Coordinates of C-alpha atoms and ligand atoms in Angstrom, one line a residue:
M1 CA 166.5 143.1 468.2
A2 CA 162.8 142.7 468.6
G3 CA 161.6 143.0 472.1
I4 CA 159.1 140.1 471.4
Y5 CA 161.9 137.6 471.7
K6 CA 162.0 137.2 475.4
K7 CA 165.3 135.7 476.4
L8 CA 165.0 133.2 479.2
A9 CA 167.7 132.7 481.7
L10 CA 169.8 129.9 480.4
G11 CA 169.1 127.2 482.9
V12 CA 170.9 124.5 481.1
A13 CA 174.6 124.2 480.9
L14 CA 175.9 124.5 477.3
C15 CA 178.6 122.0 476.4
A16 CA 181.8 124.0 476.0
L17 CA 184.0 123.3 473.0
G18 CA 187.7 123.2 473.6
G19 CA 189.8 126.0 472.3
A20 CA 191.8 125.8 469.1
A21 CA 191.9 122.2 468.1
A22 CA 195.4 120.8 468.7
S23 CA 194.6 117.8 466.6
A24 CA 191.4 118.3 464.7
E25 CA 191.2 114.8 463.3
G26 CA 187.7 113.4 463.1
E27 CA 184.8 114.6 461.1
V28 CA 181.8 116.8 461.1
E29 CA 178.4 115.9 459.8
V30 CA 176.9 119.1 458.4
L31 CA 173.2 119.7 457.8
H32 CA 172.6 122.4 455.2
W33 CA 170.3 123.3 452.3
W34 CA 173.0 124.5 449.8
T35 CA 172.1 122.2 446.9
S36 CA 171.9 124.6 443.9
G37 CA 174.9 124.8 441.6
G38 CA 176.1 128.1 443.0
E39 CA 175.5 127.1 446.6
A40 CA 177.3 123.8 446.1
A41 CA 180.2 125.6 444.6
A42 CA 180.4 127.8 447.7
L43 CA 180.0 124.8 450.0
N44 CA 183.0 123.1 448.3
V45 CA 185.2 126.0 449.4
L46 CA 184.3 125.1 453.0
K47 CA 184.7 121.3 452.5
D48 CA 188.1 121.8 450.8
D49 CA 189.2 124.1 453.6
L50 CA 188.3 121.5 456.2
Q51 CA 189.9 118.7 454.3
S52 CA 193.1 120.6 454.2
K53 CA 193.0 120.5 458.0
S54 CA 192.2 116.8 458.1
V55 CA 188.6 117.2 459.2
G56 CA 186.4 114.9 457.3
W57 CA 183.0 116.1 456.0
Q58 CA 179.9 114.0 456.1
D59 CA 177.3 115.8 454.0
M60 CA 173.7 116.0 455.1
P61 CA 172.0 118.1 452.4
V62 CA 168.3 118.8 452.6
A63 CA 167.1 120.6 449.4
G64 CA 164.7 123.5 449.8
G65 CA 165.6 127.2 449.5
G66 CA 165.2 129.2 452.7
G67 CA 165.8 126.1 454.8
E68 CA 162.3 125.1 455.9
Q69 CA 162.7 121.5 455.0
A70 CA 166.2 121.4 456.6
M71 CA 164.7 122.7 459.8
T72 CA 162.1 120.0 459.7
V73 CA 164.8 117.3 459.3
L74 CA 166.8 118.9 462.1
R75 CA 163.8 118.7 464.5
A76 CA 163.3 115.0 463.7
R77 CA 167.0 114.3 464.3
V78 CA 167.2 116.1 467.6
T79 CA 163.9 114.5 468.8
A80 CA 165.4 111.1 467.9
G81 CA 168.5 111.9 470.0
N82 CA 170.8 112.0 467.0
P83 CA 171.6 115.7 466.2
P84 CA 174.1 116.4 463.4
T85 CA 177.4 117.9 464.5
A86 CA 176.9 121.2 462.7
V87 CA 173.9 122.9 461.2
Q88 CA 173.4 125.8 458.8
M89 CA 170.8 128.1 460.5
L90 CA 169.2 131.5 460.3
G91 CA 168.4 134.2 462.8
F92 CA 165.7 133.4 465.3
D93 CA 166.0 129.6 464.8
I94 CA 169.5 129.8 466.3
L95 CA 168.1 131.5 469.4
D96 CA 165.3 129.0 469.6
W97 CA 167.7 126.1 469.6
A98 CA 169.9 127.8 472.1
E99 CA 167.0 128.2 474.4
Q100 CA 166.5 124.4 474.2
G101 CA 170.0 124.0 475.7
V102 CA 171.2 121.6 473.0
V103 CA 173.8 123.6 471.3
A104 CA 177.5 123.9 472.0
D105 CA 179.3 126.8 473.6
L106 CA 181.8 128.5 471.3
N107 CA 183.1 131.0 473.8
S108 CA 186.6 129.8 474.0
V109 CA 187.1 129.7 470.2
A110 CA 185.4 133.1 469.9
A111 CA 187.7 134.6 472.6
E112 CA 190.9 133.2 471.1
E113 CA 189.9 134.4 467.7
G114 CA 188.6 137.8 468.8
W115 CA 185.1 137.4 467.3
D116 CA 183.6 140.1 469.5
E117 CA 185.7 142.8 467.8
V118 CA 185.0 141.9 464.2
V119 CA 181.5 140.5 463.9
P120 CA 178.9 143.3 463.3
S121 CA 176.6 143.7 466.2
A122 CA 173.4 143.0 464.1
L123 CA 174.8 139.5 463.6
Q124 CA 176.0 139.0 467.1
G125 CA 172.4 139.4 468.2
F126 CA 171.8 136.0 466.6
S127 CA 175.3 134.4 467.2
K128 CA 175.1 134.8 470.9
Y129 CA 172.6 133.7 473.5
D130 CA 172.8 135.2 476.9
G131 CA 176.3 136.4 476.2
T132 CA 177.5 133.0 475.0
W133 CA 178.7 132.5 471.4
I134 CA 176.6 129.7 470.0
A135 CA 177.0 130.2 466.2
A136 CA 179.7 131.1 463.7
P137 CA 178.4 133.4 461.0
V138 CA 179.7 132.6 457.5
N139 CA 178.1 135.4 455.5
V140 CA 175.7 138.3 455.2
H141 CA 173.1 138.0 452.4
S142 CA 170.5 140.6 451.7
T143 CA 167.1 140.2 450.1
N144 CA 166.3 143.6 448.5
W145 CA 168.1 142.9 445.2
V146 CA 167.1 142.8 441.6
W147 CA 169.0 140.5 439.1
A148 CA 168.6 141.6 435.5
N149 CA 169.5 140.2 432.1
K150 CA 171.8 142.9 430.6
A151 CA 171.2 141.9 427.0
I152 CA 167.4 142.4 427.4
F153 CA 167.9 145.8 429.2
D154 CA 170.3 146.9 426.4
E155 CA 167.9 145.7 423.6
L156 CA 165.0 147.6 425.1
G157 CA 167.1 150.7 426.1
L158 CA 166.3 150.2 429.8
D159 CA 168.2 151.9 432.6
E160 CA 168.2 150.5 436.1
P161 CA 165.0 151.9 437.6
S162 CA 165.3 153.9 440.8
D163 CA 161.7 153.9 442.0
W164 CA 158.5 151.8 441.9
D165 CA 157.0 153.6 438.8
G166 CA 160.3 153.2 437.0
L167 CA 160.3 149.5 437.8
I168 CA 156.7 149.0 436.5
A169 CA 157.5 150.9 433.3
A170 CA 160.6 148.6 432.8
L171 CA 158.6 145.5 433.5
D172 CA 155.9 146.6 431.0
K173 CA 158.5 147.1 428.3
I174 CA 160.0 143.7 429.0
K175 CA 156.6 142.0 429.0
G176 CA 155.6 143.9 425.9
A177 CA 158.7 142.6 424.0
G178 CA 157.6 139.0 424.6
Y179 CA 159.8 138.0 427.5
T180 CA 158.7 136.8 430.9
A181 CA 159.2 140.1 432.9
V182 CA 159.7 138.6 436.3
A183 CA 161.3 135.1 436.8
H184 CA 159.7 133.8 440.0
G185 CA 159.1 130.5 441.8
G186 CA 155.8 130.2 443.6
Q187 CA 157.0 128.9 446.9
A188 CA 156.1 130.7 450.1
W189 CA 159.6 131.7 451.0
Q190 CA 160.2 133.2 447.6
D191 CA 156.9 135.1 447.7
A192 CA 158.0 136.4 451.1
T193 CA 161.4 137.4 449.8
I194 CA 159.7 139.7 447.3
F195 CA 157.4 140.9 450.1
D196 CA 160.4 142.0 452.2
A197 CA 161.5 144.3 449.4
V198 CA 158.1 145.6 448.6
V199 CA 157.4 146.5 452.2
M200 CA 160.7 148.4 452.2
T201 CA 160.1 150.3 449.0
T202 CA 156.5 151.1 449.8
G203 CA 156.8 152.2 453.4
G204 CA 160.5 153.0 453.8
P205 CA 162.8 151.9 456.7
D206 CA 160.6 153.1 459.6
F207 CA 157.6 151.3 458.2
Y208 CA 159.7 148.1 457.6
K209 CA 160.8 148.3 461.2
S210 CA 157.4 148.9 462.7
S211 CA 155.6 146.3 460.7
M212 CA 158.2 143.5 460.2
I213 CA 160.4 143.9 463.3
D214 CA 158.2 145.4 465.9
L215 CA 155.1 143.7 464.6
D216 CA 153.1 146.8 465.4
T217 CA 149.4 146.2 464.8
E218 CA 148.8 149.7 463.4
A219 CA 151.5 149.3 460.8
L220 CA 150.5 145.8 459.9
G221 CA 146.9 147.0 459.4
S222 CA 147.7 150.2 457.7
E223 CA 146.8 151.6 454.3
T224 CA 150.5 151.5 453.5
M225 CA 150.3 147.7 454.0
Q226 CA 147.3 147.6 451.6
T227 CA 149.5 149.3 449.0
V228 CA 152.2 146.7 449.7
F229 CA 149.7 143.9 448.8
D230 CA 148.4 145.9 445.8
R231 CA 152.0 146.0 444.6
M232 CA 152.5 142.2 445.2
A233 CA 149.4 141.7 443.0
Q234 CA 151.0 143.9 440.4
I235 CA 154.1 141.8 440.4
R236 CA 152.0 138.7 440.1
G237 CA 150.9 140.1 436.7
Y238 CA 154.5 139.8 435.4
V239 CA 155.3 136.2 436.2
D240 CA 154.8 133.3 433.7
D241 CA 152.1 130.7 433.9
N242 CA 154.4 128.0 435.2
F243 CA 155.7 129.8 438.2
S244 CA 154.0 127.7 440.8
G245 CA 156.4 125.5 442.8
R246 CA 159.4 126.4 440.7
D247 CA 162.7 126.3 442.6
W248 CA 164.5 129.7 442.9
N249 CA 167.6 128.6 441.0
L250 CA 165.4 127.6 438.0
A251 CA 163.9 131.1 438.1
T252 CA 167.5 132.5 438.1
A253 CA 168.3 130.3 435.1
M254 CA 165.5 132.0 433.2
V255 CA 167.3 135.4 433.6
I256 CA 170.6 133.8 432.9
E257 CA 169.3 132.2 429.7
G258 CA 167.5 135.4 428.6
T259 CA 163.9 134.2 428.7
A260 CA 163.1 136.5 431.6
G261 CA 164.1 140.0 432.4
V262 CA 164.5 140.2 436.1
Q263 CA 164.4 138.2 439.4
F264 CA 163.7 139.7 442.8
M265 CA 166.0 137.6 445.0
G266 CA 168.7 137.6 447.6
D267 CA 172.3 137.7 446.5
W268 CA 172.6 134.0 446.6
A269 CA 171.2 134.4 443.0
K270 CA 174.6 135.9 442.1
G271 CA 176.2 132.5 442.9
E272 CA 174.1 131.0 440.1
F273 CA 175.1 133.6 437.5
L274 CA 178.8 133.1 438.5
N275 CA 178.5 129.3 438.4
A276 CA 177.1 129.7 434.8
G277 CA 180.2 131.7 433.9
K278 CA 178.3 135.0 433.7
V279 CA 180.0 138.3 434.6
P280 CA 178.3 141.2 436.4
G281 CA 178.0 144.4 434.4
Q282 CA 178.6 142.4 431.2
D283 CA 175.9 139.6 431.3
F284 CA 173.8 140.6 434.2
L285 CA 173.0 143.6 436.4
C286 CA 172.5 143.8 440.1
F287 CA 170.7 146.7 441.7
R288 CA 168.6 147.3 444.7
M289 CA 164.8 146.9 444.6
P290 CA 163.9 150.4 443.2
G291 CA 163.1 152.6 446.1
T292 CA 165.1 150.7 448.7
Q293 CA 168.5 152.2 447.9
G294 CA 170.3 153.0 451.2
T295 CA 168.6 150.2 453.1
V296 CA 169.4 146.5 453.6
T297 CA 167.2 143.6 454.7
F298 CA 169.8 141.0 455.7
N299 CA 170.0 137.3 456.5
S300 CA 173.2 135.7 457.8
D301 CA 173.9 132.0 457.4
Q302 CA 175.5 130.8 460.6
F303 CA 176.7 127.4 461.7
V304 CA 175.5 126.1 465.0
M305 CA 177.3 123.1 466.7
F306 CA 175.1 120.6 468.5
A307 CA 176.3 119.2 471.7
V308 CA 177.1 115.7 470.5
G309 CA 179.9 114.7 472.8
E310 CA 183.6 115.0 473.5
E311 CA 184.8 113.0 470.4
S312 CA 183.5 115.7 468.1
S313 CA 184.5 118.7 470.0
A314 CA 187.9 119.3 468.3
S315 CA 186.5 119.0 464.8
Q316 CA 183.6 121.3 465.7
A317 CA 186.0 123.9 467.1
E318 CA 188.1 123.6 463.9
L319 CA 185.0 124.1 461.8
A320 CA 184.0 127.2 463.7
K321 CA 187.5 128.6 463.6
S322 CA 187.8 127.9 459.8
I323 CA 184.5 129.6 459.1
M324 CA 185.6 132.7 460.8
T325 CA 189.1 133.0 459.2
P326 CA 189.3 136.2 457.1
S327 CA 190.8 134.6 454.0
F328 CA 188.1 131.9 454.1
Q329 CA 185.4 134.5 454.5
S330 CA 186.6 136.2 451.4
A331 CA 187.0 133.0 449.3
F332 CA 183.6 131.6 450.3
N333 CA 181.6 134.8 449.9
V334 CA 183.1 135.6 446.5
V335 CA 181.5 132.4 445.3
K336 CA 178.3 132.4 447.4
G337 CA 177.2 135.9 446.4
S338 CA 177.1 137.2 449.9
V339 CA 179.5 139.5 451.8
P340 CA 181.7 138.6 454.8
A341 CA 180.4 138.4 458.3
R342 CA 183.4 140.2 459.6
T343 CA 184.2 143.9 459.2
D344 CA 187.9 143.4 458.5
V345 CA 187.8 141.4 455.3
P346 CA 189.3 143.3 452.2
D347 CA 186.9 143.7 449.2
A348 CA 189.8 143.2 446.7
D349 CA 188.6 139.8 445.5
F350 CA 184.9 140.7 445.2
D351 CA 183.2 141.7 441.9
D352 CA 181.3 144.9 441.5
C353 CA 178.1 143.5 443.0
G354 CA 180.0 142.1 446.0
K355 CA 181.8 145.4 446.5
K356 CA 178.4 147.2 446.3
G357 CA 177.0 144.7 448.8
M358 CA 179.8 145.5 451.3
V359 CA 179.4 149.3 450.9
D360 CA 175.6 149.1 451.2
L361 CA 175.9 146.9 454.3
A362 CA 178.3 149.3 456.1
E363 CA 176.3 152.3 455.1
A364 CA 173.0 150.9 456.2
N365 CA 174.5 149.8 459.5
E366 CA 175.9 153.3 460.0
K367 CA 172.6 155.0 459.1
G368 CA 170.3 152.6 461.1
T369 CA 168.7 151.3 457.9
L370 CA 169.9 147.7 458.3
F371 CA 167.1 145.3 459.3
G372 CA 166.6 141.6 459.6
S373 CA 164.7 139.9 456.7
M374 CA 161.3 138.6 457.6
A375 CA 161.4 136.1 454.8
H376 CA 164.7 134.6 456.1
G377 CA 164.0 134.4 459.8
H378 CA 165.8 137.5 461.0
A379 CA 162.8 139.7 461.8
A380 CA 160.7 137.5 464.0
P381 CA 160.6 133.9 465.3
A382 CA 159.5 131.1 463.0
A383 CA 155.8 131.1 464.2
V384 CA 155.4 134.7 463.1
K385 CA 157.4 134.2 459.9
N386 CA 155.2 131.2 458.9
A387 CA 152.1 133.2 459.7
V388 CA 153.3 136.0 457.4
Y389 CA 154.2 133.4 454.7
D390 CA 150.7 132.0 454.7
V391 CA 149.0 135.3 454.2
V392 CA 151.5 136.6 451.6
T393 CA 151.3 133.4 449.5
A394 CA 147.5 133.1 449.7
H395 CA 147.2 136.7 448.5
F396 CA 149.8 136.2 445.8
N397 CA 147.7 133.3 444.5
G398 CA 144.6 135.3 444.5
E399 CA 142.8 133.8 447.5
F400 CA 141.9 137.2 448.8
D401 CA 142.2 140.8 447.8
S402 CA 144.6 143.4 449.3
A403 CA 142.1 144.7 451.9
A404 CA 141.3 141.2 453.1
A405 CA 145.1 140.4 453.1
V406 CA 145.7 143.2 455.5
D407 CA 143.1 141.9 458.0
E408 CA 144.5 138.4 457.6
L409 CA 148.0 139.6 458.3
V410 CA 147.0 141.4 461.5
A411 CA 145.1 138.3 462.7
A412 CA 147.8 135.9 461.7
V413 CA 150.6 137.8 463.4
E414 CA 148.6 138.3 466.5
G415 CA 147.7 134.6 466.6
A416 CA 151.4 133.6 466.3
L417 CA 152.7 135.8 469.1
Ligands
GAL501 C1 168.6 131.5 452.3 C2 170.1 131.3 452.7 C3 171.0 131.4 451.6 C4 170.5 130.7 450.4 C5 169.0 130.8 450.2 C6 168.4 129.9 449.1 O1 167.8 131.3 453.4 O2 170.4 132.2 453.7 O3 172.3 131.1 451.9 O4 170.9 129.4 450.5 O5 168.3 130.6 451.3 O6 168.6 128.5 449.3

């Protein structure tokens, strides 16, 4: 994990949740941003699972992909002294809340269920604070994917491209045939999701690490970074006129419906295809951003329990335990598009994209090419992430050229540290 996140000694006592809930009656209020069709379908798997254990579900959805709006609502709720029982959260945000001393201690559930042995260490870096389990990871997503309409690829005789030039050639053909080549929604987190993948394909894993994780000024200000911005501008040339502000799932719908060729998006996009009854390999293709094969930029949705008092502790423990059950991790991730957050879940129920996701994750972990996603809060704390968002989005919208964007990026990151 990045050295810039200086862990403070935990001076505040975390409220410890009881072990396995003997009687888990009660309810949980869950703050989340899973409001698209595919996301809601996955969330239902969790709701149903809890209902079968007599734990009621009070839904607190806050729309907005990537979770920025949800985090704003969370801050307001905590400030008002009324935190939700459980919150969907990403990466460095989890550690930030733990530092505030307002989250529950999951150590006894984790010990009973053996989480230490089965959760990949890259995830544990965000699920634990000062050695204490403070979050239950429900999945692993990755951001360096391309989702393509198979009928368009077939019609134009396109193969899955394997490098940047091949990608551009394919996009030219798609555009030339009258389709929108790239389905995109102009929102900062979506621009940044593409940026993750373009940094990786342009500079490779070492460059991704030095620029996005280590926040090394030389890498941020390098010629390679200028090429990254040039390539972002190139992609900008393939989106349609109405891209501004579009939600990510509406962009996915353009690929599903066959008005657009590809979307660069994390594998939550697969949840939308599945929810629309589409089949991988038959209706749509999933492949890695050309040039990023063998690498994975990940984000993991985790559930953090807020310290809200004794009366909720049994249902919170049950929620954490349910999330981590292998059969649940399979059932949920099959629908969500992600892969399990445990290493011991069989891939039998996953489709080809899911199986590939599991193999890619294991390989990248083994080879040291698994890195946290900047766009989704796993590379740097929120202040840095937001600074990167600002520059990437301003450049994508033509506010400055690539050379200026590099200078802005260096200054923005330095200012946020
Ligand atoms: C990500 C989250 C995913 C998905 C996506 C779009 O940050 O990890 O689970 O929900 O946002 O909403």
